[in-house]
Short mmCIF file of C-alpha atoms in Angstrom, two decimals:
data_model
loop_
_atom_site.label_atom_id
_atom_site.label_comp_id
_atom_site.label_asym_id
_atom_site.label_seq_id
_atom_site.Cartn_x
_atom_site.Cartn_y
_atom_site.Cartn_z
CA UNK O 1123 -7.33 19.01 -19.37
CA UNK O 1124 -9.90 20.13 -16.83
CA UNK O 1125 -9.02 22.83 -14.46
CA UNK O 1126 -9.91 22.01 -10.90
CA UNK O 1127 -11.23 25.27 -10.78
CA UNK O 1128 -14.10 24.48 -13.16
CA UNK O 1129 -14.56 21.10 -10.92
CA UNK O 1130 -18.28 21.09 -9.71
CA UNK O 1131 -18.73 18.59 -7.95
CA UNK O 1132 -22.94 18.81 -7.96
CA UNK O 1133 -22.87 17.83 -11.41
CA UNK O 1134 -22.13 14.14 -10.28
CA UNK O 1135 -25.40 13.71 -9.01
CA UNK O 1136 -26.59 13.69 -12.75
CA UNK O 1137 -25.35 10.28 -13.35
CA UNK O 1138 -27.41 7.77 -12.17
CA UNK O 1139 -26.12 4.52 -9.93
CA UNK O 1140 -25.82 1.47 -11.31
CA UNK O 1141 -27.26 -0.68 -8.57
CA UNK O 1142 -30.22 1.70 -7.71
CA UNK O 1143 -33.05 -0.84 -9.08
CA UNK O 1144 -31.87 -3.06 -6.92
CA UNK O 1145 -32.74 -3.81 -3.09
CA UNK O 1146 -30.60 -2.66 -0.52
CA UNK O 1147 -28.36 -6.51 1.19
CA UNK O 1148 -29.87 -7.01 3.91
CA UNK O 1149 -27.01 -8.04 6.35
CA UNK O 1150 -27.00 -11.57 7.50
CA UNK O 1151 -26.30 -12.26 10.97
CA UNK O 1152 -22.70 -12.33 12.00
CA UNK O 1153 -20.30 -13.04 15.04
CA UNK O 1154 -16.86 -11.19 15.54
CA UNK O 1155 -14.56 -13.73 14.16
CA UNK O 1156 -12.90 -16.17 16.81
CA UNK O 1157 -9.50 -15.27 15.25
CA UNK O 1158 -7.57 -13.52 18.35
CA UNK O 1159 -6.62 -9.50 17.19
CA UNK O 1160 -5.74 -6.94 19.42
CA UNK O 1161 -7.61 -4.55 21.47
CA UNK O 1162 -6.40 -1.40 21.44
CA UNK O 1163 -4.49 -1.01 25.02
CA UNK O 1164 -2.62 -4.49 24.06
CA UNK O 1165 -1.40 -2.56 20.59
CA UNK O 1166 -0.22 0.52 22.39
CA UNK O 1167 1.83 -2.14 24.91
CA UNK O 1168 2.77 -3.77 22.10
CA UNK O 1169 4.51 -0.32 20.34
CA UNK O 1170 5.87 0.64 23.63
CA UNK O 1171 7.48 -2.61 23.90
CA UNK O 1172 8.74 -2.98 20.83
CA UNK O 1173 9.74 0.44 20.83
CA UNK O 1174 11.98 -0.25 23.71
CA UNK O 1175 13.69 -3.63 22.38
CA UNK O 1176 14.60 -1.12 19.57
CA UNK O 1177 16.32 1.41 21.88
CA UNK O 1178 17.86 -1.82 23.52
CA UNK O 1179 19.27 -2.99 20.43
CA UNK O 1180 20.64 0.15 19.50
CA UNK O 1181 22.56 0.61 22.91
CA UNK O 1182 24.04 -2.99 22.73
CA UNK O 1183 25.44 -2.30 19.41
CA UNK O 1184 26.70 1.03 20.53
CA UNK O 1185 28.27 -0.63 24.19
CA UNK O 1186 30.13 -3.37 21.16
CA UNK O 1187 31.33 -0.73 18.90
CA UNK O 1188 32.26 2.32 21.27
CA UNK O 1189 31.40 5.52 21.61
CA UNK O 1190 33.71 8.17 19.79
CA UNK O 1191 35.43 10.46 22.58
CA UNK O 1192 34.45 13.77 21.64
CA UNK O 1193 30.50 12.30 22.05
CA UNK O 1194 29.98 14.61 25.43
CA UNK O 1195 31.12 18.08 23.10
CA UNK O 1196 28.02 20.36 22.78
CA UNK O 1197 27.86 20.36 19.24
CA UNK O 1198 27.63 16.77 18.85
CA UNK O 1199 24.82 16.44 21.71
CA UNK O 1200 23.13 18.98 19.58
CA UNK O 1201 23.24 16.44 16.27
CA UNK O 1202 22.38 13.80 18.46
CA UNK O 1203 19.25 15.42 20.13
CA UNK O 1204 18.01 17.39 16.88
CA UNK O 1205 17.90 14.03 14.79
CA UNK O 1206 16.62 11.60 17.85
CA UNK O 1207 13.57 14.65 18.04
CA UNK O 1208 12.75 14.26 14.13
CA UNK O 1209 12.97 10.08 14.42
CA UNK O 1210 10.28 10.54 16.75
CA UNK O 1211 8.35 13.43 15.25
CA UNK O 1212 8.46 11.54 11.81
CA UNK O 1213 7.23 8.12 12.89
CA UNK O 1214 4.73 10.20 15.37
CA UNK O 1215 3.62 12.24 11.81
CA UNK O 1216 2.93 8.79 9.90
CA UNK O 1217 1.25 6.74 12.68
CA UNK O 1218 -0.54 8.95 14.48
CA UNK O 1219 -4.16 9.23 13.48
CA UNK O 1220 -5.24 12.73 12.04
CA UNK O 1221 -8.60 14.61 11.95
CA UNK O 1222 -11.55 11.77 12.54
CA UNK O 1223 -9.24 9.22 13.44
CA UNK O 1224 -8.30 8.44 9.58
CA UNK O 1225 -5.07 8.28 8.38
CA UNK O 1226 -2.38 11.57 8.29
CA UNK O 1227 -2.75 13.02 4.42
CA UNK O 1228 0.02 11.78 2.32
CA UNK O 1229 1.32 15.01 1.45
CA UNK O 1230 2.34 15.69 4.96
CA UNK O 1231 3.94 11.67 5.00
CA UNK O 1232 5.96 12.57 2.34
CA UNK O 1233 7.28 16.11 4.29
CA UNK O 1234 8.02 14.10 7.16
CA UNK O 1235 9.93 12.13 5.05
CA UNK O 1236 11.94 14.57 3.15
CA UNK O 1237 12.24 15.98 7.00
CA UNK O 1238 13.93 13.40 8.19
CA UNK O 1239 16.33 13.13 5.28
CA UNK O 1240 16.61 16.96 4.55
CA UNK O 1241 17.38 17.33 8.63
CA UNK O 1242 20.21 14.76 8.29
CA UNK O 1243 21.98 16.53 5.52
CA UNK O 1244 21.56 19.70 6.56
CA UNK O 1245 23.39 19.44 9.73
CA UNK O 1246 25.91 16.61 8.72
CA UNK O 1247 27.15 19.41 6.52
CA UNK O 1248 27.03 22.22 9.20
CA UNK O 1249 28.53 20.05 11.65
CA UNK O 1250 31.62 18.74 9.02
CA UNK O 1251 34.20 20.05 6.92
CA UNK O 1252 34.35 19.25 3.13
CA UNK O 1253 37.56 19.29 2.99
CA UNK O 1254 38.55 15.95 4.63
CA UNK O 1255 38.83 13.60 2.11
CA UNK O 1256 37.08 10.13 2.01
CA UNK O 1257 38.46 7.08 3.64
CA UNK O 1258 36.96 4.10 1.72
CA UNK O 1259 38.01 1.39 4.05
CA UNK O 1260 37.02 3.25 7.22
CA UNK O 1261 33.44 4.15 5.19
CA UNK O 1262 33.12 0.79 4.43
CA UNK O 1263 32.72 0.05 8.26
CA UNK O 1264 30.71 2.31 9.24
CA UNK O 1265 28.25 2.13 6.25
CA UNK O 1266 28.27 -2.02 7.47
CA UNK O 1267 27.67 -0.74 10.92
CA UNK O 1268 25.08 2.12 10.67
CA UNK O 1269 23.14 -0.69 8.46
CA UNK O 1270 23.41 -3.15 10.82
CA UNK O 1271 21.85 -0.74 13.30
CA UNK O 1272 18.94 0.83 11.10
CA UNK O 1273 17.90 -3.38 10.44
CA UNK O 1274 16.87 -4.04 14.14
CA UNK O 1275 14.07 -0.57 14.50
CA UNK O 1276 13.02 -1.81 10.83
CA UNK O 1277 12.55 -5.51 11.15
CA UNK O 1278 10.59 -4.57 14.58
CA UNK O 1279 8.45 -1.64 13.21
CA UNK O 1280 7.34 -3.48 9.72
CA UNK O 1281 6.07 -5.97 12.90
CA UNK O 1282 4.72 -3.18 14.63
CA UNK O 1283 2.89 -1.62 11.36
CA UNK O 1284 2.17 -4.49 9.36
CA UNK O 1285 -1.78 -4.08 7.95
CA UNK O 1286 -2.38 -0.73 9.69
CA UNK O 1287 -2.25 1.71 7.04
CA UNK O 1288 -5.22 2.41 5.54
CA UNK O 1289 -3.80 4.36 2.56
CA UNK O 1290 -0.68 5.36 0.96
CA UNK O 1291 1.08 2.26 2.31
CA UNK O 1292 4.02 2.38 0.46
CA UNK O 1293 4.39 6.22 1.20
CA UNK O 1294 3.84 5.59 5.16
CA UNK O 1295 6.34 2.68 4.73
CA UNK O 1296 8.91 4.83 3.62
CA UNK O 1297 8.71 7.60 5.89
CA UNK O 1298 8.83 4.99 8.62
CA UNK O 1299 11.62 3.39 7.09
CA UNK O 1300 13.76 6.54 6.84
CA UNK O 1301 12.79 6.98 10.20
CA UNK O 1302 14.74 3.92 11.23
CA UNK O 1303 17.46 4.58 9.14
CA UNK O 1304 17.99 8.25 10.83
CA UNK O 1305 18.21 6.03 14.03
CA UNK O 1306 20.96 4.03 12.40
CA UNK O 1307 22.99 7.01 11.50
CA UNK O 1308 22.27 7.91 15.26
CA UNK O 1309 23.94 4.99 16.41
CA UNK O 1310 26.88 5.35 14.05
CA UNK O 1311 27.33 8.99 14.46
CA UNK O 1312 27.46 8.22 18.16
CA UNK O 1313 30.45 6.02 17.52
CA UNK O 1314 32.00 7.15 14.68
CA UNK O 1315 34.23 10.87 14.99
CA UNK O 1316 35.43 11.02 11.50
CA UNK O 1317 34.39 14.81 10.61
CA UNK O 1318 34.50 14.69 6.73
CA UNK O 1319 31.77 15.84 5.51
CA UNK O 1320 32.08 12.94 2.34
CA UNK O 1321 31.84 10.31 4.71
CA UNK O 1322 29.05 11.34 7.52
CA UNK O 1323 26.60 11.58 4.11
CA UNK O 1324 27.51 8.43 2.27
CA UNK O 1325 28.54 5.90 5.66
CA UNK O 1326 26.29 7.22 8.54
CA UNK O 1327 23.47 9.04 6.15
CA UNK O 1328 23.18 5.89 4.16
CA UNK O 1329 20.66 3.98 6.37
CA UNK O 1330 18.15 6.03 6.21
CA UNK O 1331 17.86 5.41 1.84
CA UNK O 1332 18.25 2.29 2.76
CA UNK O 1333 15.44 2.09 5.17
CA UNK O 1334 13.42 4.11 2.90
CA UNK O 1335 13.48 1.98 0.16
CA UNK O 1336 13.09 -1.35 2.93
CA UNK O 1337 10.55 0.60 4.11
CA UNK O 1338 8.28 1.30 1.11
CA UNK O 1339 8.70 -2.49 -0.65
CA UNK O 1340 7.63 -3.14 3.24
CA UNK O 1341 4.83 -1.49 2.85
CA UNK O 1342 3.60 -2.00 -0.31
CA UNK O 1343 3.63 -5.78 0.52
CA UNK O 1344 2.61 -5.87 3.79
CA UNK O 1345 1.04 -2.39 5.16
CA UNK O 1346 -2.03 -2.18 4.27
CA UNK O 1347 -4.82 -2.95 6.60
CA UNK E 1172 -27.98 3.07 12.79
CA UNK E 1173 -26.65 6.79 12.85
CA UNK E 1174 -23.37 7.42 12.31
CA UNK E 1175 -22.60 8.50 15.94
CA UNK E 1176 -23.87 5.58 17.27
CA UNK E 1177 -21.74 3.58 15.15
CA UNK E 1178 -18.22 5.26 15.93
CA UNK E 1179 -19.37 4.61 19.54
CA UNK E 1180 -20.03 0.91 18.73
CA UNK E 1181 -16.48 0.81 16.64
CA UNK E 1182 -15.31 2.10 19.90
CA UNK E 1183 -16.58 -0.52 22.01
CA UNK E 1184 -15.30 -3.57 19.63
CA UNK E 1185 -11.49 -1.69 19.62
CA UNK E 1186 -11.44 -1.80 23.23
CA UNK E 1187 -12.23 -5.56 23.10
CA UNK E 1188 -15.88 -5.57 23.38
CA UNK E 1189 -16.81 -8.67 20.78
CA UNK E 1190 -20.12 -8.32 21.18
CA UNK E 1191 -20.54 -4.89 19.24
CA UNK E 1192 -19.33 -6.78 16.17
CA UNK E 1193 -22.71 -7.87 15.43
CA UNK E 1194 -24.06 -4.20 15.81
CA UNK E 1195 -21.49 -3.24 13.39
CA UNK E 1196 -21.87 -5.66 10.49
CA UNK E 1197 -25.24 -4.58 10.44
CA UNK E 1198 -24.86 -0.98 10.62
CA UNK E 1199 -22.44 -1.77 7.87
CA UNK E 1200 -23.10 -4.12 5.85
CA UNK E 1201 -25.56 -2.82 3.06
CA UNK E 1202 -23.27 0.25 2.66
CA UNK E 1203 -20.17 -2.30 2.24
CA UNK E 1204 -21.93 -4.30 -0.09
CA UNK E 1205 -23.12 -1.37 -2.35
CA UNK E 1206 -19.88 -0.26 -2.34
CA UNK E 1207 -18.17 -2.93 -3.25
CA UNK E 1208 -20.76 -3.92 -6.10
CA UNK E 1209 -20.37 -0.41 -7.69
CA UNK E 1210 -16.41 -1.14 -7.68
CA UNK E 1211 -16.60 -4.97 -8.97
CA UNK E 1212 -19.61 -5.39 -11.06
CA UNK E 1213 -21.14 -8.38 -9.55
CA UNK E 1214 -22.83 -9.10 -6.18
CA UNK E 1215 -21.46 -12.50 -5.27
CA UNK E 1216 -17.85 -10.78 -5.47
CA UNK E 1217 -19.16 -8.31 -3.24
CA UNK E 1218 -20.36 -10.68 -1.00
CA UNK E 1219 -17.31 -12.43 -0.34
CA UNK E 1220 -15.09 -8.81 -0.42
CA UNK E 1221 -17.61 -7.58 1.94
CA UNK E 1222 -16.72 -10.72 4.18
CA UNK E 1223 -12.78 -10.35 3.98
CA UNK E 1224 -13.63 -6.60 4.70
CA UNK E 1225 -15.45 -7.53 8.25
CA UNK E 1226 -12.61 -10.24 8.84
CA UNK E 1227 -9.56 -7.10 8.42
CA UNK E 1228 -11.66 -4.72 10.00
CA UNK E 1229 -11.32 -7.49 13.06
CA UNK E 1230 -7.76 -7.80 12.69
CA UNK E 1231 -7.24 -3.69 12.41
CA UNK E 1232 -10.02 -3.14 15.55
CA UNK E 1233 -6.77 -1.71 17.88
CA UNK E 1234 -5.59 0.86 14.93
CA UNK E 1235 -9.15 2.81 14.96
CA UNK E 1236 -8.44 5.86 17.10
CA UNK E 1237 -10.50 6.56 19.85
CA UNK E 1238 -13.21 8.98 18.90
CA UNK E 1239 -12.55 8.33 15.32
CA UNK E 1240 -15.26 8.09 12.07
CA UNK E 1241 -15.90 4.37 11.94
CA UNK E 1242 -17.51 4.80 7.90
CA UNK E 1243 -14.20 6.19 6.15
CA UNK E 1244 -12.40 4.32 8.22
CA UNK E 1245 -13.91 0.82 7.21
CA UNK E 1246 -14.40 2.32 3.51
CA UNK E 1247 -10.69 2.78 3.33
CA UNK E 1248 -10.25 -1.28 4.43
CA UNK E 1249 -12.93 -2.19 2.13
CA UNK E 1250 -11.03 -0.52 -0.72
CA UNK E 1251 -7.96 -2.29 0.09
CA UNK E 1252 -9.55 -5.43 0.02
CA UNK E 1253 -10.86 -4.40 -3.37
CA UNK E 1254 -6.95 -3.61 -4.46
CA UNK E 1255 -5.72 -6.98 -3.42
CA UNK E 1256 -9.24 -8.86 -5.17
CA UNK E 1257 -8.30 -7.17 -8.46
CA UNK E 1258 -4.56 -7.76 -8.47
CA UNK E 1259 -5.37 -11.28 -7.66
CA UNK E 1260 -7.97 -11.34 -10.45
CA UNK E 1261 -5.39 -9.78 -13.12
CA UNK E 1262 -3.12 -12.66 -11.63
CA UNK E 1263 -5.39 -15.56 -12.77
CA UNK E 1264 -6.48 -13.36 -15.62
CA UNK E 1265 -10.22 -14.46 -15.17
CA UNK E 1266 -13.10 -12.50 -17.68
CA UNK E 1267 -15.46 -10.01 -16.21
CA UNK E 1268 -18.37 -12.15 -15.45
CA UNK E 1269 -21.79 -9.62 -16.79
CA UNK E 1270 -23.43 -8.03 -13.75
CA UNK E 1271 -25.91 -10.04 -12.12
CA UNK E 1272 -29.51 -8.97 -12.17
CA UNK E 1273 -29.43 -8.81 -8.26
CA UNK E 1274 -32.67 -8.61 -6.05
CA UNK E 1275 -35.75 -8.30 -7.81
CA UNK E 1276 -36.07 -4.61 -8.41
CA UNK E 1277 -38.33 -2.75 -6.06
CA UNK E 1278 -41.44 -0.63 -7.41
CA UNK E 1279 -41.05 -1.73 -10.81
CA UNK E 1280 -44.71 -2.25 -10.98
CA UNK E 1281 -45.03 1.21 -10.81
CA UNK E 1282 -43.00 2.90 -13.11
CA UNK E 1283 -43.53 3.64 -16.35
CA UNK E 1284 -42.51 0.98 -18.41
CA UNK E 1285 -40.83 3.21 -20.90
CA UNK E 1286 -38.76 5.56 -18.07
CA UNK E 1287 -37.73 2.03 -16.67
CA UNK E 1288 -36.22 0.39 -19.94
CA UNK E 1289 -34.01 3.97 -20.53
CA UNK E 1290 -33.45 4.18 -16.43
CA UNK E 1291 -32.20 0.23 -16.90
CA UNK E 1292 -30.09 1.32 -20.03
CA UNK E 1293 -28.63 4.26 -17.91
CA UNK E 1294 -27.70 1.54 -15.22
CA UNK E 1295 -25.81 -0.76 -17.69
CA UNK E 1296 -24.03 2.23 -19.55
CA UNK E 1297 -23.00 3.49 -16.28
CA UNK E 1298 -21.28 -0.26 -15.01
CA UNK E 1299 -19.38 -0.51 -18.15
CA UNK E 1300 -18.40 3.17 -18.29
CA UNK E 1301 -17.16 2.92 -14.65
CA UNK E 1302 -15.40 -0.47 -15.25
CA UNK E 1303 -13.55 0.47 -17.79
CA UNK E 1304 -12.39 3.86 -16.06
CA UNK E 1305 -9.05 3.73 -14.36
CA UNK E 1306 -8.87 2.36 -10.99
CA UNK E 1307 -8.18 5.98 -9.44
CA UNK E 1308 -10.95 7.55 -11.40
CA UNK E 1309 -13.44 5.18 -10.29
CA UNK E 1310 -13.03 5.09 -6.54
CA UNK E 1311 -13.03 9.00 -6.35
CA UNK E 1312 -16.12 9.37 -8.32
CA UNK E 1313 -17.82 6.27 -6.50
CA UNK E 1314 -17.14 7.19 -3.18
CA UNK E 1315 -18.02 11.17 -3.96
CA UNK E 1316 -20.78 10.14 -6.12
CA UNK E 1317 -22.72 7.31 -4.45
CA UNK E 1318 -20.93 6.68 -0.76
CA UNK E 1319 -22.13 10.41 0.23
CA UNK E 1320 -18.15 10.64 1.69
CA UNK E 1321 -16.48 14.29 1.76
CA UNK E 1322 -13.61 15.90 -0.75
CA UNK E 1323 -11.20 15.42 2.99
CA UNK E 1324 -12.45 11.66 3.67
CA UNK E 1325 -12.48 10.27 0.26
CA UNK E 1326 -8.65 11.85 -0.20
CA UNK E 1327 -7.98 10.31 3.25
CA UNK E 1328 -9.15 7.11 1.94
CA UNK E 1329 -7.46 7.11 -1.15
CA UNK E 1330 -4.07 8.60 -0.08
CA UNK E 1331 -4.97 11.25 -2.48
CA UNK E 1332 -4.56 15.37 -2.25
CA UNK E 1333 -8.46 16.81 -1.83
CA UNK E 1334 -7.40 18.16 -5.30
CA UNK E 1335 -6.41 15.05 -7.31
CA UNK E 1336 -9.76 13.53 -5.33
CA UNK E 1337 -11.75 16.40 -7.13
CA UNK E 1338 -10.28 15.98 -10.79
CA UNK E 1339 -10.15 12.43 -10.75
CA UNK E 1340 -14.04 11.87 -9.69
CA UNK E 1341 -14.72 14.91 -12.55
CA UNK E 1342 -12.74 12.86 -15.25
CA UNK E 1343 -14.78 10.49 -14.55
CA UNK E 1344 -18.14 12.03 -14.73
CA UNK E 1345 -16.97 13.70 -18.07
CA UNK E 1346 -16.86 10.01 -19.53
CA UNK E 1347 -20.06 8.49 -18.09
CA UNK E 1348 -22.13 11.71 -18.88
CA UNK E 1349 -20.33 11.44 -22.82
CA UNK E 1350 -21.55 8.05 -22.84
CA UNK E 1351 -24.51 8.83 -21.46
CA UNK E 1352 -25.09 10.69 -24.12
CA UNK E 1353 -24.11 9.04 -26.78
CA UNK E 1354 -25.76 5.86 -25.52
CA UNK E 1355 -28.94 6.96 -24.02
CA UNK E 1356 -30.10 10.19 -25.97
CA UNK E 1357 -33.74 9.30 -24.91
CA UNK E 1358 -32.79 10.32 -21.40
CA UNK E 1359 -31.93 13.92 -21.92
CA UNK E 1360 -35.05 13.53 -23.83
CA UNK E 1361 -37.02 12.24 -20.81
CA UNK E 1362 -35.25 14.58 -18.21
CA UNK E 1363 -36.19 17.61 -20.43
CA UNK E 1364 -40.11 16.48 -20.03
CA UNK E 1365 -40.01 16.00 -16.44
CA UNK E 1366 -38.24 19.86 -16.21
CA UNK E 1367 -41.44 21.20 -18.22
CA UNK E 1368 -43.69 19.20 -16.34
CA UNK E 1369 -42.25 20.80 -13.50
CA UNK E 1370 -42.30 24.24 -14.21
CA UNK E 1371 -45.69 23.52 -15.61
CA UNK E 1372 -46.72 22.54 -12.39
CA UNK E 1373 -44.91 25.29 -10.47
CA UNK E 1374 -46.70 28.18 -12.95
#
């Protein structure tokens, strides 16, 4: 197998093109299409919108299911801040533009996306004690609820996103997807006080696999621009 | 058009400007359809790829950052619209048509007969090599090769490490220059005369 340090790239030039006998197209003359697309202050409305009818749907599913009474302890605050920061830094990382306005590289999409999900864990464990066992009936709830919450940011950001990534669609779609599902367990944890460590990873750490995998068949069907 | 002048058109159309669109398909057009020839073999695919390429590049106008490099970024639609042609294709399961002839070649009249038949021979080993080549190995080397993009674009564009970019377009040249050689000994032949001839000339 080739090394890529042995990769010269100057040695390309020695092969010639296949279409160099040929005359350049000339182009013909062309109209911007009368089909309506957005300009680009009408998109960035359109993500700050939907963006907030996210947040909205979150809070009215929180208001129904209550909020757990310990939610105003510091530690929990903490959890709650730390992981709303990373929903936002990860779905900043994956739609934000990089360097010449082209897309982030997909190596740093997939750290944001073992971010979000290493973040999670991480501090569902710190935060929880292993030695509460699991409660299947009670998981069984919250795993309904916390996917019932990741659904709504989804369904809205595969509307948001749908063909705008240039490349690595099914990567992007992912790390947005996890994204959403980290919102989920948001919502959840927000209700839910149940401190066994068991349950926070399988019933309020579940959306965000879930959205992951949403995410990427999202993607891969519908992303790309 | 230079490329400068381009992103600034690019910039005008995202902000809602319609009339840069015409500035634009010329500016990049003939690149498109190159491209797009060099990935499907056959100008009248490119023509209508090049087409669905202007039509997303419409639809995508808000996503194209302010400031941004309008030729990667329309390279990377094009390619997409190159993914979903050749899924479709393997769908209907529809032969390779041969390459078309294309225009009428330019300056044939004066070249050397001779350099022209192995230069023509070069260009047909090259389209088969290149069709046959995986997917991934054929977009790095064509947009390294004969798009003029960068290691950092073409990875951009292909959601690709710069690395994977580099040994994917160098698989690929190891193939075409093998079958170069095997196919087309004459021009190693030829390319060693026009070296002496040149350091004839320079002596």
């Amino acid at each position: 197998m080739s090394d890529t340090r042995d990769v010269d790239l100057a040695e390309l030039g020695s092969i010639p093109d296949p279409i160099a006998a040929r005359a350049p197209s000339k182009a013909p003359e062309a109209k911007a299409p009368s089909e309506r697309s957005l300009t680009r202050d009408e998109r960035r409305r359109r993500y700050a919108t939907l963006a907030g009818l996210a947040v909205v749907y979150l809070v009215l599913l929180l208001a129904r299911a209550g909020l757990r009474p310990d939610l105003a302890t510091g530690s929990i605050l903490l959890q709650l801040f730390v992981w709303s920061v990373v929903v936002v830094a990860g779905l900043s990382a994956v739609v934000r533009p990089g360097s010449r306005g082209l897309p982030s590289s997909v190596r740093f999409v997939q750290i944001a996306l073992f971010t979000v999900a290493a973040t999670f864990t991480v501090i569902s464990i710190l935060g929880s004690q292993m030695d509460i066992p699991i409660d299947w009936t009670v998981t069984r709830g919250c795993l309904l609820l916390a996917s019932t919450m990741s659904l709504g940011p989804l369904i809205l950001a595969g509307f948001a996103l749908r063909n705008t990534f240039l490349s690595a669609a099914t990567w992007r779609g992912a790390a947005v997807g996890a994204a959403c599902g980290l919102g989920g367990s948001i919502g959840v944890h927000a209700h839910c006080p149940i401190q066994s460590t068991p349950h926070i990873l399988l019933a309020h750490g579940f959306p965000i696999l879930l959205g992951a995998a949403v995410g990427a068949a999202m993607g891969a069907s519908k992303g790309r621009a | 058009m230079e490329e400068h002048e381009l992103n600034a058109t690019m910039d005008r159309y995202a902000t809602g400007d319609d009339h840069a669109f015409a500035a634009l398909h010329r500016g990049l057009y003939p690149r498109l359809h190159a491209f797009l020839t060099r990935m499907t073999g056959n100008a009248a695919t490119a023509d209508d790829l090049v087409q669905e390429t202007f039509l997303r590049v419409h639809r995508a106008r808000s996503t194209f950052a302010a400031g941004g490099a309008v030729v990667p970024w329309v390279y990377a639609i094009a390619r997409n619209v190159h993914i979903d042609h050749a899924r479709s294709a393997k769908l209907r399961t529809t032969e390779r048509l041969p390459s078309d002839p294309g225009a009428e070649p330019i300056g044939k009249s004066d070249a050397d007969a001779e350099s022209a038949a192995i230069a023509a021979q070069a260009a047909a080993v090259v389209e088969n090599v290149l069709a046959s080549l995986p997917d991934a190995q054929r977009e790095a080397f064509v947009l390294l090769r004969y798009e003029g993009l960068s290691v950092q674009d073409a990875a951009a564009i292909l959601g690709a490490t710069p690395t994977a970019v580099k040994l994917r377009a160098f698989r690929a040249y190891e193939a075409l220059r093998a079958a170069l050689a095997d196919h087309v000994p004459e021009r190693a032949v030829a390319k060693e005369s026009e070296g002496r001839a040149r350091g004839r000339a320079r002596a």
